[in-house]
CSV table of C-alpha atoms in Angstrom, one decimal:
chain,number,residue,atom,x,y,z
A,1,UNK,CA,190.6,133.0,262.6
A,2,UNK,CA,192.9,133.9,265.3
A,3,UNK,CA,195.8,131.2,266.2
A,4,UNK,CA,196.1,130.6,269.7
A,5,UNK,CA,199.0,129.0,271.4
A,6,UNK,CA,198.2,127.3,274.5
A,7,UNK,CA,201.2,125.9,276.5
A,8,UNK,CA,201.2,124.1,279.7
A,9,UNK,CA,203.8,122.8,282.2
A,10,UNK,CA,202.0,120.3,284.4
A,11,UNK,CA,203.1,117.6,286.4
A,12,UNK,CA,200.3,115.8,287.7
A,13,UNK,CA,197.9,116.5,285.1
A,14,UNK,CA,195.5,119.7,286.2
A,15,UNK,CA,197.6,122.3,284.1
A,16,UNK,CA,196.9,120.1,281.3
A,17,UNK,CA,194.0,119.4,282.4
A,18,UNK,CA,193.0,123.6,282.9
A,19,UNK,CA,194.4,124.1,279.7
A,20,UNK,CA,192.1,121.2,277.6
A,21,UNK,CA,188.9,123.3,279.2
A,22,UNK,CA,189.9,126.4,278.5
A,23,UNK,CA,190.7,125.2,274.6
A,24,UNK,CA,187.3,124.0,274.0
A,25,UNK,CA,185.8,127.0,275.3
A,26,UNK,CA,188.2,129.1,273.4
A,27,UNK,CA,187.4,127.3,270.2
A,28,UNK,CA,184.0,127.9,270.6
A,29,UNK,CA,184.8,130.8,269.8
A,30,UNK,CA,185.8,130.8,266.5
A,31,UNK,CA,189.4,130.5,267.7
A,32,UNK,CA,191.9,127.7,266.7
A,33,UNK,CA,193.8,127.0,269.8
A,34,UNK,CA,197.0,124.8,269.9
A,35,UNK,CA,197.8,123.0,273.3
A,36,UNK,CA,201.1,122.0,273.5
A,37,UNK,CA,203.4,120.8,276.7
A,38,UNK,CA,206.4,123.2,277.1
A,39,UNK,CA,209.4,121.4,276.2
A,40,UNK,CA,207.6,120.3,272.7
A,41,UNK,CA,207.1,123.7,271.8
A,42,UNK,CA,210.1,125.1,269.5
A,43,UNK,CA,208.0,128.2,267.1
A,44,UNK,CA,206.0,130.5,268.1
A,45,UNK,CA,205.8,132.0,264.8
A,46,UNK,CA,202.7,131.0,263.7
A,47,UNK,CA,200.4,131.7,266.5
A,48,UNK,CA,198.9,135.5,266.9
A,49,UNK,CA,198.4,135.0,271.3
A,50,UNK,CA,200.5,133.2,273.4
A,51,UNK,CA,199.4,131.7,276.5
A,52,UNK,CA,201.3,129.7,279.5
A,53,UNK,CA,199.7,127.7,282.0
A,54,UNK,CA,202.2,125.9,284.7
A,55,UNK,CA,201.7,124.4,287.7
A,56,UNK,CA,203.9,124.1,291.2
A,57,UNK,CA,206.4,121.6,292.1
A,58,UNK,CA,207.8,121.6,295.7
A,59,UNK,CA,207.6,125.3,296.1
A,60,UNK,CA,208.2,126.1,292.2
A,61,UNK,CA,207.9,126.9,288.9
A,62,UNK,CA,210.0,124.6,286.6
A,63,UNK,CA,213.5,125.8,285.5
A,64,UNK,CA,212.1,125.0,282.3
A,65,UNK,CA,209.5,127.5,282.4
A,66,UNK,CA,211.9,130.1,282.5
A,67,UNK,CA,213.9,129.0,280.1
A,68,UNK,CA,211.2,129.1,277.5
A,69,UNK,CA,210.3,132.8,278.5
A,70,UNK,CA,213.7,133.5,277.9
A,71,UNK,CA,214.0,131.6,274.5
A,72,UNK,CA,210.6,133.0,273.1
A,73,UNK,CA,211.1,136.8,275.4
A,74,UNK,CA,210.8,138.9,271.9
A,75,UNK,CA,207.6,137.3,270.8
A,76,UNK,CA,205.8,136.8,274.5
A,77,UNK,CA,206.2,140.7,274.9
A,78,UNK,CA,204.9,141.3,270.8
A,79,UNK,CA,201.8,139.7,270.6
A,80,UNK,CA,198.9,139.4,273.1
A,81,UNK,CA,199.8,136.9,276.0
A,82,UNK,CA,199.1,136.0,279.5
A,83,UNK,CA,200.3,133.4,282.4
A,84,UNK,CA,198.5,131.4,285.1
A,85,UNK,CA,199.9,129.2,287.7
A,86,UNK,CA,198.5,126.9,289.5
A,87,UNK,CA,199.0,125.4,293.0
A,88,UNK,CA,197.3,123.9,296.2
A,89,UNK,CA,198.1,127.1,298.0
A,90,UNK,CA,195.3,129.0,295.8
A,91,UNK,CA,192.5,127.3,297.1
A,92,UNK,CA,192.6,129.9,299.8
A,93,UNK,CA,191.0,133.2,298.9
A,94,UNK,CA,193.6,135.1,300.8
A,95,UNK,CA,196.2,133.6,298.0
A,96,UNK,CA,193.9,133.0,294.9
A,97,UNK,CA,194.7,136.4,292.8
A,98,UNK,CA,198.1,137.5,291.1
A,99,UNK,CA,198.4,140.2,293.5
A,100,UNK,CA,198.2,138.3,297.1
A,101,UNK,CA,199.7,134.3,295.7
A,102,UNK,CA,203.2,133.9,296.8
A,103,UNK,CA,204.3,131.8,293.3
A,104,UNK,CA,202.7,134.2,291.1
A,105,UNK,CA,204.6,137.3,292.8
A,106,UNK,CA,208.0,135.0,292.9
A,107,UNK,CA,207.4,134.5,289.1
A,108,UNK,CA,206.9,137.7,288.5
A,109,UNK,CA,210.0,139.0,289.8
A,110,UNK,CA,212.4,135.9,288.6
A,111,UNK,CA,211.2,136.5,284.8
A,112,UNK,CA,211.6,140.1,282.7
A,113,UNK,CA,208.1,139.2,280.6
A,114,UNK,CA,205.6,141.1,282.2
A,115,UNK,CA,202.3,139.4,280.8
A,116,UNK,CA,199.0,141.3,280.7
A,117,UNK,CA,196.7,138.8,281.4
A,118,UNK,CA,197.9,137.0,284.7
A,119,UNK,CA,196.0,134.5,286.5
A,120,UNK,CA,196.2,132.3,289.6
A,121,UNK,CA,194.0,129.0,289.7
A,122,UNK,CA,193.8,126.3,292.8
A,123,UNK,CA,194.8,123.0,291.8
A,124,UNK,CA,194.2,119.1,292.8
A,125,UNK,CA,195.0,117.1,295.6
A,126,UNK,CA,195.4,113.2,295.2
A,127,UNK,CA,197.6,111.5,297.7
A,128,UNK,CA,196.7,108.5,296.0
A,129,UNK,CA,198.0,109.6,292.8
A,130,UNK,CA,201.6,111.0,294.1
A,131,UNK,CA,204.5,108.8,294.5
A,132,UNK,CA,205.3,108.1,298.4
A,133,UNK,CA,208.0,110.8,298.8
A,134,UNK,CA,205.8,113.9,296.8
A,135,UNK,CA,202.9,112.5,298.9
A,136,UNK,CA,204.8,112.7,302.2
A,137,UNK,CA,205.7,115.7,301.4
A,138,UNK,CA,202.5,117.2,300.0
A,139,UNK,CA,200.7,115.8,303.4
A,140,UNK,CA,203.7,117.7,305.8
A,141,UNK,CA,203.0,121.2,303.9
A,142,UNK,CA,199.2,120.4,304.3
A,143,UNK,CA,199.6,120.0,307.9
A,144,UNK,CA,201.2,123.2,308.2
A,145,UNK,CA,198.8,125.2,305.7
A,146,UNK,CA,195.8,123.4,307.7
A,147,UNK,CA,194.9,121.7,304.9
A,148,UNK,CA,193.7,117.8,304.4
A,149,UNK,CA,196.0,115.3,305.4
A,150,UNK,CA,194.3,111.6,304.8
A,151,UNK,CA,196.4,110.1,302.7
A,152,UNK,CA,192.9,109.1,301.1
A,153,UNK,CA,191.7,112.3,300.4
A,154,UNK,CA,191.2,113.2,296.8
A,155,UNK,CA,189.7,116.6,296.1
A,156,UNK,CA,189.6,119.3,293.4
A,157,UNK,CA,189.7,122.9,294.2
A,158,UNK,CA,190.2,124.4,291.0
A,159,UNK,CA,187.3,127.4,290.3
A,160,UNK,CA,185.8,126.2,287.0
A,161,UNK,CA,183.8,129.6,286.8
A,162,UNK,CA,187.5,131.8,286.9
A,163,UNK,CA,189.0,129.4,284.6
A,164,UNK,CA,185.9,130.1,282.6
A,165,UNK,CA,186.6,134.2,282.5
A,166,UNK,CA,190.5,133.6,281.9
A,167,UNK,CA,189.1,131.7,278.6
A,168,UNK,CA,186.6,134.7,278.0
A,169,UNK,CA,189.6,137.1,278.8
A,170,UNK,CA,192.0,135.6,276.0
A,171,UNK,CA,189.3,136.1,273.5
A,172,UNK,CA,188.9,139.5,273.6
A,173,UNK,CA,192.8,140.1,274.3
Protein backbone atom coordinates (compact mmCIF):
# COMPACT_ATOMS: atom_id res chain seq x y z
CA UNK A 1 0.00 0.00 0.00
CA UNK A 2 1.41 3.20 -1.11
CA UNK A 3 1.81 6.07 1.84
CA UNK A 4 0.69 9.26 0.74
CA UNK A 5 1.55 12.51 2.44
CA UNK A 6 -1.00 15.15 1.93
CA UNK A 7 -0.13 18.60 3.27
CA UNK A 8 -2.06 21.67 3.21
CA UNK A 9 -1.56 25.46 4.13
CA UNK A 10 -4.97 26.95 4.28
CA UNK A 11 -6.31 29.73 5.93
CA UNK A 12 -9.87 29.85 5.56
CA UNK A 13 -10.51 26.35 5.27
CA UNK A 14 -10.86 25.31 1.30
CA UNK A 15 -7.18 24.00 1.05
CA UNK A 16 -8.12 21.85 3.91
CA UNK A 17 -11.07 21.44 2.71
CA UNK A 18 -9.60 20.36 -1.17
CA UNK A 19 -7.26 18.29 0.48
CA UNK A 20 -10.05 16.11 2.81
CA UNK A 21 -11.82 15.33 -0.89
CA UNK A 22 -9.05 14.45 -2.57
CA UNK A 23 -7.96 11.98 0.50
CA UNK A 24 -11.07 10.08 0.38
CA UNK A 25 -10.92 9.69 -3.18
CA UNK A 26 -7.30 8.79 -3.00
CA UNK A 27 -8.02 6.12 -0.40
CA UNK A 28 -10.42 4.59 -2.42
CA UNK A 29 -7.83 3.60 -4.01
CA UNK A 30 -6.16 1.41 -2.02
CA UNK A 31 -3.90 4.28 -0.97
CA UNK A 32 -3.28 5.39 2.74
CA UNK A 33 -3.13 9.06 2.61
CA UNK A 34 -1.99 11.26 5.55
CA UNK A 35 -3.40 14.96 5.68
CA UNK A 36 -1.51 16.99 7.69
CA UNK A 37 -1.36 21.13 8.14
CA UNK A 38 2.18 22.36 7.24
CA UNK A 39 3.76 23.54 10.26
CA UNK A 40 2.74 20.01 12.00
CA UNK A 41 4.60 18.18 9.65
CA UNK A 42 8.37 17.42 10.78
CA UNK A 43 9.25 13.61 8.66
CA UNK A 44 8.69 12.89 5.53
CA UNK A 45 10.37 9.69 5.89
CA UNK A 46 7.70 7.50 5.94
CA UNK A 47 5.57 8.52 3.11
CA UNK A 48 6.44 7.17 -0.64
CA UNK A 49 4.52 10.72 -2.57
CA UNK A 50 4.41 13.87 -1.21
CA UNK A 51 1.83 16.33 -1.98
CA UNK A 52 1.23 20.26 -1.07
CA UNK A 53 -1.83 21.99 -1.26
CA UNK A 54 -1.75 25.92 -0.19
CA UNK A 55 -3.83 28.53 -0.59
CA UNK A 56 -3.40 32.62 -1.17
CA UNK A 57 -3.17 35.27 1.44
CA UNK A 58 -3.16 38.90 0.30
CA UNK A 59 -1.30 38.27 -2.90
CA UNK A 60 0.73 35.12 -1.43
CA UNK A 61 1.90 32.05 -0.65
CA UNK A 62 2.88 31.75 3.10
CA UNK A 63 6.66 32.28 4.09
CA UNK A 64 6.03 29.17 5.71
CA UNK A 65 5.42 27.27 2.65
CA UNK A 66 8.69 27.91 1.52
CA UNK A 67 10.35 27.19 4.27
CA UNK A 68 9.05 23.68 4.34
CA UNK A 69 10.22 23.19 0.62
CA UNK A 70 13.42 24.23 1.75
CA UNK A 71 13.63 21.95 4.94
CA UNK A 72 12.17 18.79 3.11
CA UNK A 73 14.04 20.03 -0.77
CA UNK A 74 16.07 16.44 -0.84
CA UNK A 75 13.02 14.32 -0.35
CA UNK A 76 10.22 16.59 -2.48
CA UNK A 77 12.66 16.23 -5.53
CA UNK A 78 13.24 12.02 -4.60
CA UNK A 79 10.05 10.70 -4.52
CA UNK A 80 6.86 11.39 -6.65
CA UNK A 81 5.25 14.88 -5.63
CA UNK A 82 3.16 17.61 -6.84
CA UNK A 83 1.78 21.29 -5.73
CA UNK A 84 -1.59 23.04 -6.17
CA UNK A 85 -2.53 26.49 -5.06
CA UNK A 86 -5.41 27.86 -4.71
CA UNK A 87 -6.99 31.31 -4.94
CA UNK A 88 -10.04 33.47 -5.96
CA UNK A 89 -8.14 34.67 -8.97
CA UNK A 90 -8.54 30.91 -10.61
CA UNK A 91 -12.04 31.01 -10.99
CA UNK A 92 -11.33 32.69 -14.25
CA UNK A 93 -10.35 30.41 -17.07
CA UNK A 94 -7.85 32.75 -18.40
CA UNK A 95 -5.90 32.15 -14.84
CA UNK A 96 -7.08 28.47 -13.87
CA UNK A 97 -3.91 26.35 -15.19
CA UNK A 98 -0.14 26.39 -13.91
CA UNK A 99 0.91 27.84 -17.07
CA UNK A 100 -1.36 31.24 -17.35
CA UNK A 101 -2.11 31.74 -12.95
CA UNK A 102 -0.03 34.50 -11.71
CA UNK A 103 0.69 32.69 -8.02
CA UNK A 104 1.45 29.46 -9.52
CA UNK A 105 4.21 31.13 -12.00
CA UNK A 106 5.47 33.49 -8.80
CA UNK A 107 5.86 30.07 -6.89
CA UNK A 108 7.43 28.54 -9.28
CA UNK A 109 10.20 30.98 -9.67
CA UNK A 110 10.62 31.83 -5.68
CA UNK A 111 11.11 27.97 -4.87
CA UNK A 112 14.14 25.57 -6.58
CA UNK A 113 11.59 22.27 -6.27
CA UNK A 114 10.25 21.83 -9.54
CA UNK A 115 7.17 19.51 -8.87
CA UNK A 116 5.78 17.28 -11.61
CA UNK A 117 2.38 17.36 -10.96
CA UNK A 118 1.26 21.10 -10.58
CA UNK A 119 -2.15 22.27 -10.26
CA UNK A 120 -4.13 25.44 -9.93
CA UNK A 121 -7.74 25.17 -8.25
CA UNK A 122 -10.34 28.40 -7.69
CA UNK A 123 -11.12 28.79 -4.20
CA UNK A 124 -14.19 30.32 -1.83
CA UNK A 125 -15.53 33.52 -1.23
CA UNK A 126 -17.29 34.30 2.15
CA UNK A 127 -17.34 37.88 3.15
CA UNK A 128 -19.27 36.71 6.01
CA UNK A 129 -16.64 34.48 7.20
CA UNK A 130 -13.48 37.01 6.94
CA UNK A 131 -12.64 39.33 9.66
CA UNK A 132 -13.61 43.14 8.62
CA UNK A 133 -10.06 44.15 7.38
CA UNK A 134 -9.42 40.72 5.07
CA UNK A 135 -13.03 41.32 3.99
CA UNK A 136 -12.48 44.97 2.96
CA UNK A 137 -9.87 44.00 1.39
CA UNK A 138 -11.01 40.88 -0.43
CA UNK A 139 -14.26 43.17 -1.62
CA UNK A 140 -11.53 46.21 -3.01
CA UNK A 141 -9.54 43.42 -5.18
CA UNK A 142 -12.99 41.98 -6.31
CA UNK A 143 -13.94 45.32 -7.50
CA UNK A 144 -11.06 45.61 -9.48
CA UNK A 145 -10.96 41.86 -10.86
CA UNK A 146 -14.90 42.43 -11.62
CA UNK A 147 -15.66 40.05 -9.32
CA UNK A 148 -18.70 39.96 -6.52
CA UNK A 149 -18.66 42.59 -4.10
CA UNK A 150 -21.89 42.07 -1.60
CA UNK A 151 -20.52 41.75 1.48
CA UNK A 152 -23.34 38.93 1.54
CA UNK A 153 -22.18 36.98 -1.05
CA UNK A 154 -21.02 33.53 -0.34
CA UNK A 155 -20.01 31.41 -3.23
CA UNK A 156 -17.73 28.40 -4.12
CA UNK A 157 -15.86 28.22 -7.30
CA UNK A 158 -13.67 25.48 -6.77
CA UNK A 159 -14.02 22.77 -9.98
CA UNK A 160 -14.81 19.54 -8.12
CA UNK A 161 -14.31 17.56 -11.43
CA UNK A 162 -10.29 18.98 -11.77
CA UNK A 163 -9.83 18.37 -8.11
CA UNK A 164 -11.19 15.03 -9.07
CA UNK A 165 -8.30 14.34 -11.90
CA UNK A 166 -5.46 15.91 -9.58
CA UNK A 167 -6.68 12.85 -7.08
CA UNK A 168 -6.67 10.38 -10.22
CA UNK A 169 -3.26 11.94 -11.26
CA UNK A 170 -1.49 11.24 -7.82
CA UNK A 171 -2.53 7.71 -8.13
CA UNK A 172 -0.85 6.78 -10.96
CA UNK A 173 2.25 9.12 -10.23
Amino acid sequence: MTQILLVYSSVHGQTRKICEYIQQKVQQSDHQVTLAALDDVTDLSGFDKIYIGASIRHGKHRPALYEFIQRHQVQLETKPSGFFSVSLVARKPHKNTPETNAYMQAFLQQTVWKPKLLQTFAGNLDYQGYGPMDRNIIRFIMWITKGPTDPNTKVEYTDWQKVDAFARQMVEA
